[in-house]
PDB file of C-alpha atoms and ligand atoms in Angstrom:
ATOM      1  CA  UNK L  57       0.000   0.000   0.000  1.00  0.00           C
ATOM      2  CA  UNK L  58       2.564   2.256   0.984  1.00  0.00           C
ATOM      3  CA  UNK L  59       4.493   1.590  -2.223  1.00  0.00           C
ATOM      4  CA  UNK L  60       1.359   2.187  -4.197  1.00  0.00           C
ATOM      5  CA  UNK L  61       0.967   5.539  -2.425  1.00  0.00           C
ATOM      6  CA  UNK L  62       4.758   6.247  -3.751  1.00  0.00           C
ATOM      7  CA  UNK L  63       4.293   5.360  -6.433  1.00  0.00           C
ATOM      8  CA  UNK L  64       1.755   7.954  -7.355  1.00  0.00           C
ATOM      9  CA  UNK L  65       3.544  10.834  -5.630  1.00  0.00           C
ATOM     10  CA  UNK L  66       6.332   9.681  -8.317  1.00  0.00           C
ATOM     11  CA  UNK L  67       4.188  10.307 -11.341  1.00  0.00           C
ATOM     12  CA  UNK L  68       2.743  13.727 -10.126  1.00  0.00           C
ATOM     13  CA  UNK L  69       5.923  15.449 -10.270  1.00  0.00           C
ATOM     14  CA  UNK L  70       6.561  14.252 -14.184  1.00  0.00           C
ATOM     15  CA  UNK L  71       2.338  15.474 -14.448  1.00  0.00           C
ATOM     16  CA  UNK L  72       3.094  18.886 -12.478  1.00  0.00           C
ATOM     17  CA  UNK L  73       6.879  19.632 -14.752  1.00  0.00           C
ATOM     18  CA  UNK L  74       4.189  18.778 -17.843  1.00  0.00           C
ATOM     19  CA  UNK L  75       1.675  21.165 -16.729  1.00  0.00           C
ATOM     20  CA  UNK L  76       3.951  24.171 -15.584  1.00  0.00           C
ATOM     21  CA  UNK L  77       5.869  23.950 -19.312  1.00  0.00           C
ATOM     22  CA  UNK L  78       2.660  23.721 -21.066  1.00  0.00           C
ATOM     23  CA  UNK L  79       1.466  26.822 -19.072  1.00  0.00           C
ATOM     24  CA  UNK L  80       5.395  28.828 -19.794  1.00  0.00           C
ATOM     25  CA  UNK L  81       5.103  28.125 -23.608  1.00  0.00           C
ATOM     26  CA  UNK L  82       1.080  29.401 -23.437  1.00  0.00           C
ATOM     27  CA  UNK L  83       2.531  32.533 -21.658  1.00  0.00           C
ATOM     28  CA  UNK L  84       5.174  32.870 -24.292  1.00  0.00           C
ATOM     29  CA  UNK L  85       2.415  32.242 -27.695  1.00  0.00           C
ATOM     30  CA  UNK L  86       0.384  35.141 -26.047  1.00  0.00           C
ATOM     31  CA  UNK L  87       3.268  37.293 -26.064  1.00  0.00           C
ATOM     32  CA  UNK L  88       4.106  36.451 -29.437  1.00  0.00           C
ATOM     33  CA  UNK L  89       0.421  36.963 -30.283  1.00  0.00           C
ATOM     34  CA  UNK L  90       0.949  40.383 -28.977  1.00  0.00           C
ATOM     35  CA  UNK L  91       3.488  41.155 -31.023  1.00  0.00           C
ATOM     36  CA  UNK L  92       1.577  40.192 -34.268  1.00  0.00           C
ATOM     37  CA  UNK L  93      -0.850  42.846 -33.763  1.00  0.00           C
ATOM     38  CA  UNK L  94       2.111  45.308 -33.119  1.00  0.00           C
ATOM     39  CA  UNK L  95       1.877  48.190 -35.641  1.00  0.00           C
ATOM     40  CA  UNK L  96       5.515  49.008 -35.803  1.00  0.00           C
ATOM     41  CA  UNK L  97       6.852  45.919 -36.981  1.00  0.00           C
ATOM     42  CA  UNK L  98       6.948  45.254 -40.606  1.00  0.00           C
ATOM     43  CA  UNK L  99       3.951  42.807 -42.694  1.00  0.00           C
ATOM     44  CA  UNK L 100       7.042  40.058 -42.967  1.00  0.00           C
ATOM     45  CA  UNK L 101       7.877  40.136 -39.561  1.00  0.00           C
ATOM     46  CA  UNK L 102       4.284  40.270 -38.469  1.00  0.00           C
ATOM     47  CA  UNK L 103       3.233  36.938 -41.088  1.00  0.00           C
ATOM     48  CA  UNK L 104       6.295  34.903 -39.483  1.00  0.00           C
ATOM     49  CA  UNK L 105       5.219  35.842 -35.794  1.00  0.00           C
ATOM     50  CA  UNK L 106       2.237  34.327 -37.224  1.00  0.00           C
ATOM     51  CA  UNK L 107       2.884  31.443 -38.016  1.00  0.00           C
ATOM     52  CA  UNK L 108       4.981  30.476 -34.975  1.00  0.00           C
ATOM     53  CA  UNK L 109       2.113  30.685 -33.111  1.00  0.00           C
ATOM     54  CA  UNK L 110      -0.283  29.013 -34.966  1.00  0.00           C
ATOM     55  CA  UNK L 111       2.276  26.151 -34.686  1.00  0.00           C
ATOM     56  CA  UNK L 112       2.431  26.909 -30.779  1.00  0.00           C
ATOM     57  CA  UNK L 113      -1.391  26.330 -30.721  1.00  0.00           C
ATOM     58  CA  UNK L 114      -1.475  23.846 -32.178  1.00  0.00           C
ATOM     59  CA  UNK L 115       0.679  21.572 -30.019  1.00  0.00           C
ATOM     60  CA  UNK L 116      -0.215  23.710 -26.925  1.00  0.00           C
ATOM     61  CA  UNK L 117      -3.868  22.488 -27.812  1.00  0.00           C
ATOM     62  CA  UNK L 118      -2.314  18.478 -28.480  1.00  0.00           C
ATOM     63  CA  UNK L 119      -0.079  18.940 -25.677  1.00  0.00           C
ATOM     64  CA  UNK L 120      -3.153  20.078 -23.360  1.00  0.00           C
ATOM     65  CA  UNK L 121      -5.309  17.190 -24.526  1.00  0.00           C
ATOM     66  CA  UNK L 122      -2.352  14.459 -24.295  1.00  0.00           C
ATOM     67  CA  UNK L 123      -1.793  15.619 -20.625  1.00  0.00           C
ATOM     68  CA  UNK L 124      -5.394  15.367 -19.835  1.00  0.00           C
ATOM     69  CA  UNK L 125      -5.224  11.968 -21.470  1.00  0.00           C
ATOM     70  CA  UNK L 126      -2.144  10.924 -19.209  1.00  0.00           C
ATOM     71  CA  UNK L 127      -4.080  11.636 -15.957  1.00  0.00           C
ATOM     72  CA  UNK L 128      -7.373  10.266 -16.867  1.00  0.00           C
ATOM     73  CA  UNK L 129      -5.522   7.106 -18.357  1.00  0.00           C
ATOM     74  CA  UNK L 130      -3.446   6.461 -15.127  1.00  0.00           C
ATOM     75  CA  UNK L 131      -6.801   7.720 -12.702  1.00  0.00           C
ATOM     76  CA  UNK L 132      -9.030   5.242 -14.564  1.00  0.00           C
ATOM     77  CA  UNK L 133      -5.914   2.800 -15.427  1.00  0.00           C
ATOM     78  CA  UNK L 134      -7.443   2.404 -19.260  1.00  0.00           C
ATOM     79  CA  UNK L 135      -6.524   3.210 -22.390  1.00  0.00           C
ATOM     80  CA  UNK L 136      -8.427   6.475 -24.372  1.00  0.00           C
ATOM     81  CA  UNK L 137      -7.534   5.166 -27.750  1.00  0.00           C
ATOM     82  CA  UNK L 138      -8.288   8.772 -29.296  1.00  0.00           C
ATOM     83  CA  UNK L 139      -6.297  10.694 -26.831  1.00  0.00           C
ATOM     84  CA  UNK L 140      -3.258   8.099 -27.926  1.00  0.00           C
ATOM     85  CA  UNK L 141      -1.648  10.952 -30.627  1.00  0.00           C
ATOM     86  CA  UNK L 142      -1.983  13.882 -28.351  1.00  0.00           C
ATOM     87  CA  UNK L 143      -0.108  11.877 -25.449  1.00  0.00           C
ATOM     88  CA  UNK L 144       2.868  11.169 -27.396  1.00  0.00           C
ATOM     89  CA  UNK L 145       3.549  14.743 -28.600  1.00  0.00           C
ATOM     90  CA  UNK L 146       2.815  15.856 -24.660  1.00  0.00           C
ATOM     91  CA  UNK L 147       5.148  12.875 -23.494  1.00  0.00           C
ATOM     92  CA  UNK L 148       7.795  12.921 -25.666  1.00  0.00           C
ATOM     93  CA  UNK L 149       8.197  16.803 -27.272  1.00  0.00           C
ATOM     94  CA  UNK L 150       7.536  18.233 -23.676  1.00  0.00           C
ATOM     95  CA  UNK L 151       9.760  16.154 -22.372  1.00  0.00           C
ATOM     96  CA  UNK L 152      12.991  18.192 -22.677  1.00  0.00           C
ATOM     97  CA  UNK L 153      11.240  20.921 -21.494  1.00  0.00           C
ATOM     98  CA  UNK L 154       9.951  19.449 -18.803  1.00  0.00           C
ATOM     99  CA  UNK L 155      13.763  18.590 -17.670  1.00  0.00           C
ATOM    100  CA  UNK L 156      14.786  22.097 -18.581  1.00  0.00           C
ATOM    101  CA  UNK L 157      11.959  23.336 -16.011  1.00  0.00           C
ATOM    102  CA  UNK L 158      13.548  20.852 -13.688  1.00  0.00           C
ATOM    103  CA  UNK L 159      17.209  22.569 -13.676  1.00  0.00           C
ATOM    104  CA  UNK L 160      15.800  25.716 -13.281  1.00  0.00           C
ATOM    105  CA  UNK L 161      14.001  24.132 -10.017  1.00  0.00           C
ATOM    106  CA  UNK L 162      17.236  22.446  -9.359  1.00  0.00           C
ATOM    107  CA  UNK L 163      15.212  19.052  -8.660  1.00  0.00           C
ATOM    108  CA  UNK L 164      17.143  15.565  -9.472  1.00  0.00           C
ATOM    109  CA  UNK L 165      17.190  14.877 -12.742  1.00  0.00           C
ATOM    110  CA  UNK L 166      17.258  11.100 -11.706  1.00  0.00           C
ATOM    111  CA  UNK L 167      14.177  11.982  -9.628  1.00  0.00           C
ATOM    112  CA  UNK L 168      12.515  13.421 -12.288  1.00  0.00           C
ATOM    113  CA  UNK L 169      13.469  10.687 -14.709  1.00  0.00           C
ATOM    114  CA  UNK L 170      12.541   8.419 -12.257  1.00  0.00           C
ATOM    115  CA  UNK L 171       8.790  10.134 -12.212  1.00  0.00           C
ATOM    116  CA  UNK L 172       8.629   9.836 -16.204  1.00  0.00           C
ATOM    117  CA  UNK L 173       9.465   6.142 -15.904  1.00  0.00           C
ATOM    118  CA  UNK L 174       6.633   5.200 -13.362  1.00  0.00           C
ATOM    119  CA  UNK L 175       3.934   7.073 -15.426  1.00  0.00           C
ATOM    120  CA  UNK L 176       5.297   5.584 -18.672  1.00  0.00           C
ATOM    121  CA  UNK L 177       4.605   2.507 -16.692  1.00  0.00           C
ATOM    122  CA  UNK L 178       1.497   3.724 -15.692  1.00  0.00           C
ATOM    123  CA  UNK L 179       0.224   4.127 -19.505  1.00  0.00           C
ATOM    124  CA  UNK L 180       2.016   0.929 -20.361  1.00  0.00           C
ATOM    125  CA  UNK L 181      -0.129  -1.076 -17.900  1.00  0.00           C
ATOM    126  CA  UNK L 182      -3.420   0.604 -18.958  1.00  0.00           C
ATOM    127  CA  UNK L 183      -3.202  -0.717 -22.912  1.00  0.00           C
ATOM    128  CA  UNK L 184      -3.201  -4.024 -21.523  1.00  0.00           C
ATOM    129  CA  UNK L 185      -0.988  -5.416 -24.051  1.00  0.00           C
ATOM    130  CA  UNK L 186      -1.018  -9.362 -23.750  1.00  0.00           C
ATOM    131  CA  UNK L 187       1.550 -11.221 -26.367  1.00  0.00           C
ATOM    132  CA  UNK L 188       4.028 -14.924 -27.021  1.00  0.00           C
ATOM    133  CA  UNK L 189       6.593 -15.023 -24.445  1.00  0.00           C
ATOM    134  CA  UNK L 190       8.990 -14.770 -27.376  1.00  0.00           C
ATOM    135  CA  UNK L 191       7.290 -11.705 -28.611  1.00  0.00           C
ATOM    136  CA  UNK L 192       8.988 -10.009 -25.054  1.00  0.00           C
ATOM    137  CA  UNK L 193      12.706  -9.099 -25.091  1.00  0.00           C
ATOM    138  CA  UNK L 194      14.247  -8.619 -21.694  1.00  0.00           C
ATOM    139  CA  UNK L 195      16.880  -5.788 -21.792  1.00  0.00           C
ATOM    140  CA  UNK L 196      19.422  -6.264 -18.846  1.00  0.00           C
ATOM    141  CA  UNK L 197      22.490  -4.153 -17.958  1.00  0.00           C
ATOM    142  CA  UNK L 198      25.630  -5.775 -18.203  1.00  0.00           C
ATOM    143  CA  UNK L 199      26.607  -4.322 -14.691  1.00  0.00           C
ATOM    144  CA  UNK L 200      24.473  -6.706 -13.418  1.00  0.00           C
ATOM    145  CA  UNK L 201      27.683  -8.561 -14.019  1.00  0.00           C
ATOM    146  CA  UNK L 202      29.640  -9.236 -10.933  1.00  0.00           C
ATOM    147  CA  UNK L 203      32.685  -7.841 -11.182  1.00  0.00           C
ATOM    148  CA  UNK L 204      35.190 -10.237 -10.615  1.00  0.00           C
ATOM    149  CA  UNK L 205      33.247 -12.831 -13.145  1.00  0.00           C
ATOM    150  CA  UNK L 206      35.933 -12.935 -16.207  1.00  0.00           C
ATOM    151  CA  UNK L 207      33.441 -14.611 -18.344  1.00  0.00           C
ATOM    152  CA  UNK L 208      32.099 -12.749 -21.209  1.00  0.00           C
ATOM    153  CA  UNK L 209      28.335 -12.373 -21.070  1.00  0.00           C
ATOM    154  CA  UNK L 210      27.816  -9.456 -22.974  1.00  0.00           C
ATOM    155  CA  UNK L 211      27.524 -11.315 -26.735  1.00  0.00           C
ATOM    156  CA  UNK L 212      26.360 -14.036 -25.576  1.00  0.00           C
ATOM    157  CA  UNK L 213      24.620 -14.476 -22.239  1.00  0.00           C
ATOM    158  CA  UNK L 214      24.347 -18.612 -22.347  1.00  0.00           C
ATOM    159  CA  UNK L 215      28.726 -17.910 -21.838  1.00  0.00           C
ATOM    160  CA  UNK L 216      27.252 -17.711 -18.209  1.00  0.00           C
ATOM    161  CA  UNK L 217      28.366 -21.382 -16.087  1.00  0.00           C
ATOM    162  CA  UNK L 218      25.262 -19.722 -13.514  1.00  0.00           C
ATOM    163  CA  UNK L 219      27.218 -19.929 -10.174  1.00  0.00           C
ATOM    164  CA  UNK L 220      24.682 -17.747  -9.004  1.00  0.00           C
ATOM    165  CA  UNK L 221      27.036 -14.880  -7.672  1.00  0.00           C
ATOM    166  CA  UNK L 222      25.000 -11.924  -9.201  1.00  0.00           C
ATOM    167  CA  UNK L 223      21.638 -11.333 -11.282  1.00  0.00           C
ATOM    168  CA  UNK L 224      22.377 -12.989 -14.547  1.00  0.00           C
ATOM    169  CA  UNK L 225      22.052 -16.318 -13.346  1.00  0.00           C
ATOM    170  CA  UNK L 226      18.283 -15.318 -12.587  1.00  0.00           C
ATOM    171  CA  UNK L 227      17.594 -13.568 -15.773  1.00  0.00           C
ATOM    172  CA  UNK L 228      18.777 -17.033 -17.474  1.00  0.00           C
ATOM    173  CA  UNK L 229      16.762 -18.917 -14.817  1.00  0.00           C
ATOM    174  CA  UNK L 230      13.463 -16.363 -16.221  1.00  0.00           C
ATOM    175  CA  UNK L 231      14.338 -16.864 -19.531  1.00  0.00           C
ATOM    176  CA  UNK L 232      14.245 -20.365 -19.621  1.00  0.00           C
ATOM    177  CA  UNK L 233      11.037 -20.239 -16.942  1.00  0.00           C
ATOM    178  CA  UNK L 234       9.296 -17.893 -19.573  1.00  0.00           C
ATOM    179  CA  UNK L 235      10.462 -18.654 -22.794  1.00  0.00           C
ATOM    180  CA  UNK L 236      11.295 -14.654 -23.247  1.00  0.00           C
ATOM    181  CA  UNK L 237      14.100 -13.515 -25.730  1.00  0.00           C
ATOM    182  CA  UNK L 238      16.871 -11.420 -23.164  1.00  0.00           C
ATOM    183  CA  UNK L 239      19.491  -9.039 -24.687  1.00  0.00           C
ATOM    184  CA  UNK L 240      21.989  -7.921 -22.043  1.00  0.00           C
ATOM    185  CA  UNK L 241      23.448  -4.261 -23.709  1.00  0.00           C
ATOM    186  CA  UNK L 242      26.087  -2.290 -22.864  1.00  0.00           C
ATOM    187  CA  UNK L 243      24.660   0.904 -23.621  1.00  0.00           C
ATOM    188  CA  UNK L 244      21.841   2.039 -26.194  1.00  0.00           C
ATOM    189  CA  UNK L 245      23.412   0.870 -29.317  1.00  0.00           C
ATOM    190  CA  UNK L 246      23.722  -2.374 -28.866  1.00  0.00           C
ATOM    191  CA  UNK L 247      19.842  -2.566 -26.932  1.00  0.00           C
ATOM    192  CA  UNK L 248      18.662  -0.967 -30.443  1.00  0.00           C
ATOM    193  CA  UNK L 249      20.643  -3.527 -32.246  1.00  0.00           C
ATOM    194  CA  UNK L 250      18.313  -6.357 -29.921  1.00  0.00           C
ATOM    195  CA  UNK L 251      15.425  -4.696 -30.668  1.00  0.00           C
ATOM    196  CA  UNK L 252      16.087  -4.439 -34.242  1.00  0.00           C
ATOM    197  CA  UNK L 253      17.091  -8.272 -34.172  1.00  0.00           C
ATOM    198  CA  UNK L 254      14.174  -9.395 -32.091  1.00  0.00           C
ATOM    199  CA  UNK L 255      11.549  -7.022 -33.509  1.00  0.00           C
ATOM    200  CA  UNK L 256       9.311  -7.767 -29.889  1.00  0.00           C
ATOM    201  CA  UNK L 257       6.007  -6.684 -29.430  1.00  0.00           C
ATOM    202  CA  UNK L 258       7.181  -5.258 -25.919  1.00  0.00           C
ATOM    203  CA  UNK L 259      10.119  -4.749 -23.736  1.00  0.00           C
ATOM    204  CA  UNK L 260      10.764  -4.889 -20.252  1.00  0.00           C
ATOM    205  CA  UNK L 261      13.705  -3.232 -19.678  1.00  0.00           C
ATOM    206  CA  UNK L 262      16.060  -2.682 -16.421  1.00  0.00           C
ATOM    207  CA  UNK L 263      18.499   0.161 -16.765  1.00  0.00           C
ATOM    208  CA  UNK L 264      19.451   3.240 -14.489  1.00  0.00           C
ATOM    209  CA  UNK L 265      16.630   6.287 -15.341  1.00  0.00           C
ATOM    210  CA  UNK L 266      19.047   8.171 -17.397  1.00  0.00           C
ATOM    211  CA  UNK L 267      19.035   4.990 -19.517  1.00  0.00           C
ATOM    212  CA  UNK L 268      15.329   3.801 -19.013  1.00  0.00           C
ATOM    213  CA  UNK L 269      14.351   7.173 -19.975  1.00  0.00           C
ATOM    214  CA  UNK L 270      15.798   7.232 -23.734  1.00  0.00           C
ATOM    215  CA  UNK L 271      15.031   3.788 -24.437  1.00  0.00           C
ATOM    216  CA  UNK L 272      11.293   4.478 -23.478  1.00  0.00           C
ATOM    217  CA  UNK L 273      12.121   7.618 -25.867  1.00  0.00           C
ATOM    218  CA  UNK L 274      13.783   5.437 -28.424  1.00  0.00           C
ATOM    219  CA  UNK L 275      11.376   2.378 -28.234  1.00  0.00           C
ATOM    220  CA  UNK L 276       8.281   4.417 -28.518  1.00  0.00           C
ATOM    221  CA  UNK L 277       5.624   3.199 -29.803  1.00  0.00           C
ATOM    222  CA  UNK L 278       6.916  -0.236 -28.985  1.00  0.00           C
ATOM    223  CA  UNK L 279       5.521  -0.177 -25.220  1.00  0.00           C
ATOM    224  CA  UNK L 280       8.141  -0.883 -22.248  1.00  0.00           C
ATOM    225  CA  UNK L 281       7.768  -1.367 -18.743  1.00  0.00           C
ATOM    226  CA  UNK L 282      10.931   0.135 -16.909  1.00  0.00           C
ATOM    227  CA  UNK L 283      12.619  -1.527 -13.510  1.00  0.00           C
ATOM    228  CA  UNK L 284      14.884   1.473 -11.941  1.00  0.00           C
ATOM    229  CA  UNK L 285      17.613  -0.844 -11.077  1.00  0.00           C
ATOM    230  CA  UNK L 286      19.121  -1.150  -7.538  1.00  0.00           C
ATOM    231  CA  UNK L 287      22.975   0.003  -7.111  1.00  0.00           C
ATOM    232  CA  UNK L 288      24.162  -0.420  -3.469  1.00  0.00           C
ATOM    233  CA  UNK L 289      27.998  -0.385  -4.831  1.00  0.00           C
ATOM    234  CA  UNK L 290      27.305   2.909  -6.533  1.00  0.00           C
ATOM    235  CA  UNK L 291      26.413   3.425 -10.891  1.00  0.00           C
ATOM    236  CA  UNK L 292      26.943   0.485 -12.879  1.00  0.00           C
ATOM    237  CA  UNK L 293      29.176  -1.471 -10.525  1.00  0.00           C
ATOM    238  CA  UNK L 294      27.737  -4.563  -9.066  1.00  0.00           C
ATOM    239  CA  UNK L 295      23.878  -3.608  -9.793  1.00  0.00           C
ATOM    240  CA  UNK L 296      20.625  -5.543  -8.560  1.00  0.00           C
ATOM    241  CA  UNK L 297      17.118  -5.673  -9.720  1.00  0.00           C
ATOM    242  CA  UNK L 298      14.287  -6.406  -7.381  1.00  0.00           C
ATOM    243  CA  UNK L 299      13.084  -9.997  -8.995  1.00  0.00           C
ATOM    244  CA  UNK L 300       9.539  -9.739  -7.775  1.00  0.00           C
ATOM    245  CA  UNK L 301       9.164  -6.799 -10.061  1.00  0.00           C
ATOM    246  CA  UNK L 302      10.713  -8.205 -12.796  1.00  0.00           C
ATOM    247  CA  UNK L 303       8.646 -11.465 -12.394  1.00  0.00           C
ATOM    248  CA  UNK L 304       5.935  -9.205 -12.046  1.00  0.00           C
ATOM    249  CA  UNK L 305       6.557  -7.059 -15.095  1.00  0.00           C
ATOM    250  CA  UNK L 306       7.108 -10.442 -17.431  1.00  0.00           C
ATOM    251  CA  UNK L 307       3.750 -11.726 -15.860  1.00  0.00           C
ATOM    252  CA  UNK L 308       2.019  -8.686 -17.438  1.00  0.00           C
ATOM    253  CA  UNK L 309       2.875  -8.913 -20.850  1.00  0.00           C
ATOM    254  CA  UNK L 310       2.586 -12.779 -21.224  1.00  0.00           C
ATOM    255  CA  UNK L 311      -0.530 -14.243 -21.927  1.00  0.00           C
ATOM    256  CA  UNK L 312      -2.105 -16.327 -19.289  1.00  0.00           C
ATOM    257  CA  UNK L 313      -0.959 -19.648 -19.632  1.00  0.00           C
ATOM    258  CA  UNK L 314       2.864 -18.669 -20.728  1.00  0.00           C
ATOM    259  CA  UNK L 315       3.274 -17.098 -17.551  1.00  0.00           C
ATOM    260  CA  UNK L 316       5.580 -19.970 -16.361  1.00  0.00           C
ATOM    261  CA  UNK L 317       2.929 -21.371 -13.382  1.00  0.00           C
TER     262      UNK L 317
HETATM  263  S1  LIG U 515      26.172 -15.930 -12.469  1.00  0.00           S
HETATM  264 FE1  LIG U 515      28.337 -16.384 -12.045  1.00  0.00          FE
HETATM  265  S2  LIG U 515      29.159 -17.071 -14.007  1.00  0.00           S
HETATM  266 FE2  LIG U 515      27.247 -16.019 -14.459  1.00  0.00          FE
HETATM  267  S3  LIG U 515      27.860 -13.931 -14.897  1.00  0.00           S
HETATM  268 FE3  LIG U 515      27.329 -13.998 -12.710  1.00  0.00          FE
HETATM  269  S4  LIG U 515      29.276 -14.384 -11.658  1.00  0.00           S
HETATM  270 FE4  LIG U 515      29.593 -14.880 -13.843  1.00  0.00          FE
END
């Protein structure tokens, strides 16, 4: 319950950086407005002005309705197929703004990566998406490594002899439970090279939130369900994953009878 509860305070900080950009580049459209109607300035200057803010309108108005879809989709947890468009352009165009809002505020950019993950996660679990189990392609870190393991895992994870000393020895033991495809990347060039290879239907991904975030970015509309992984020994060094939520996560996507029970 009390995770639940966390959860949401998570996604309202993504919602509020959303809301408070949309309402700075409203503020700035009206003041470009203004100047359209300004006598002094020439017809050329005047017909530009013009047309920047008919394109301003025009994905304030998109932006508006996509962040009305967000909340209603993740207050109702179902999917408004018609509000699908307008939630991408306020998800993904906004979102740079959003983090430049964020500086300003000096809040944590991992905190406010961490926010866009959970309500990405949020919209992900409201389409419902149900699929094969090797239609999903598990995207692990390869700092899940341990350390002092000199084996290389990173082309090909089966290189693994599963002695059980960090994380990879569970994604194999999920893998094989599930039937899932798993792609362990170094960074996002070689996850785009499993997804291009793979071509799933959906990803579950674990990554740090600077990573999470562009790969939900880059997989879009592909959907993915993002696990914030765990790093007692500091970044990428000797990281966890909580398997409950990964189990969990897998469970989602597979249909009901694949789901390894
Ligand atoms: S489970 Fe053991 S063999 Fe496999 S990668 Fe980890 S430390 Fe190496």
């Amino acid at each position: 319950m009390d995770n639940l509860v966390r959860m949401h305070e998570r996604k309202r900080l993504y919602i509020g950086l959303l809301g408070a950009s949309l309402l700075i580049v409203s503020m700035l459209t009206v003041a470009i407005w203004y100047l359209v109607f300004s006598p002094e300035k020439s017809v050329v200057y005047r017909l530009v002005l013009l047309a920047l803010a008919a394109v301003l309108i025009i994905a304030i108005l998109l932006a508006g309705f996509g962040l009305a879809g967000i909340v209603l989709t993740i207050i109702q947890s179902r999917q408004f197929s018609i509000l699908q468009g307008p939630m991408r352009v306020a998800l993904n165009t906004f979102f740079p703004l959003a983090l430049a809002l964020g500086k300003i505020f000096r809040i944590d950019m991992d905190r406010i990566k961490g926010s866009f993950i959970e309500v990405n996660n949020g919209l992900v679990n409201a389409r419902g998406v149900k699929i094969e189990p090797a239609q999903l392609l598990l995207l692990v870190p390869h700092c899940l490594q341990n350390s002092e393991c000199d084996i290389k895992v990173t082309n090909n994870i089966d290189n693994c002899r599963r002695c059980g000393k960090c994380g990879v020895n569970e994604i194999l033991n999920l893998r094989d439970r599930y039937g899932i495809k798993v792609g362990m990347a170094t960074g996002g060039t070689l996850a785009r090279k499993y997804v291009r290879e793979y071509r799933p239907k959906a990803i579950v991904a674990i990554a740090c939130e600077r990573d999470l975030t562009s790969g939900i970015l880059d997989a879009n509309p592909i959907p993915v369900l993002g696990i914030t992984n765990l790093r007692p020994n500091g970044p990428c060094f000797n990281t966890h994953f909580s398997p409950d939520r990964l189990d969990d996560a897998i469970k989602f996507f597979v249909r009901s009878g694949c789901d390894g029970s």
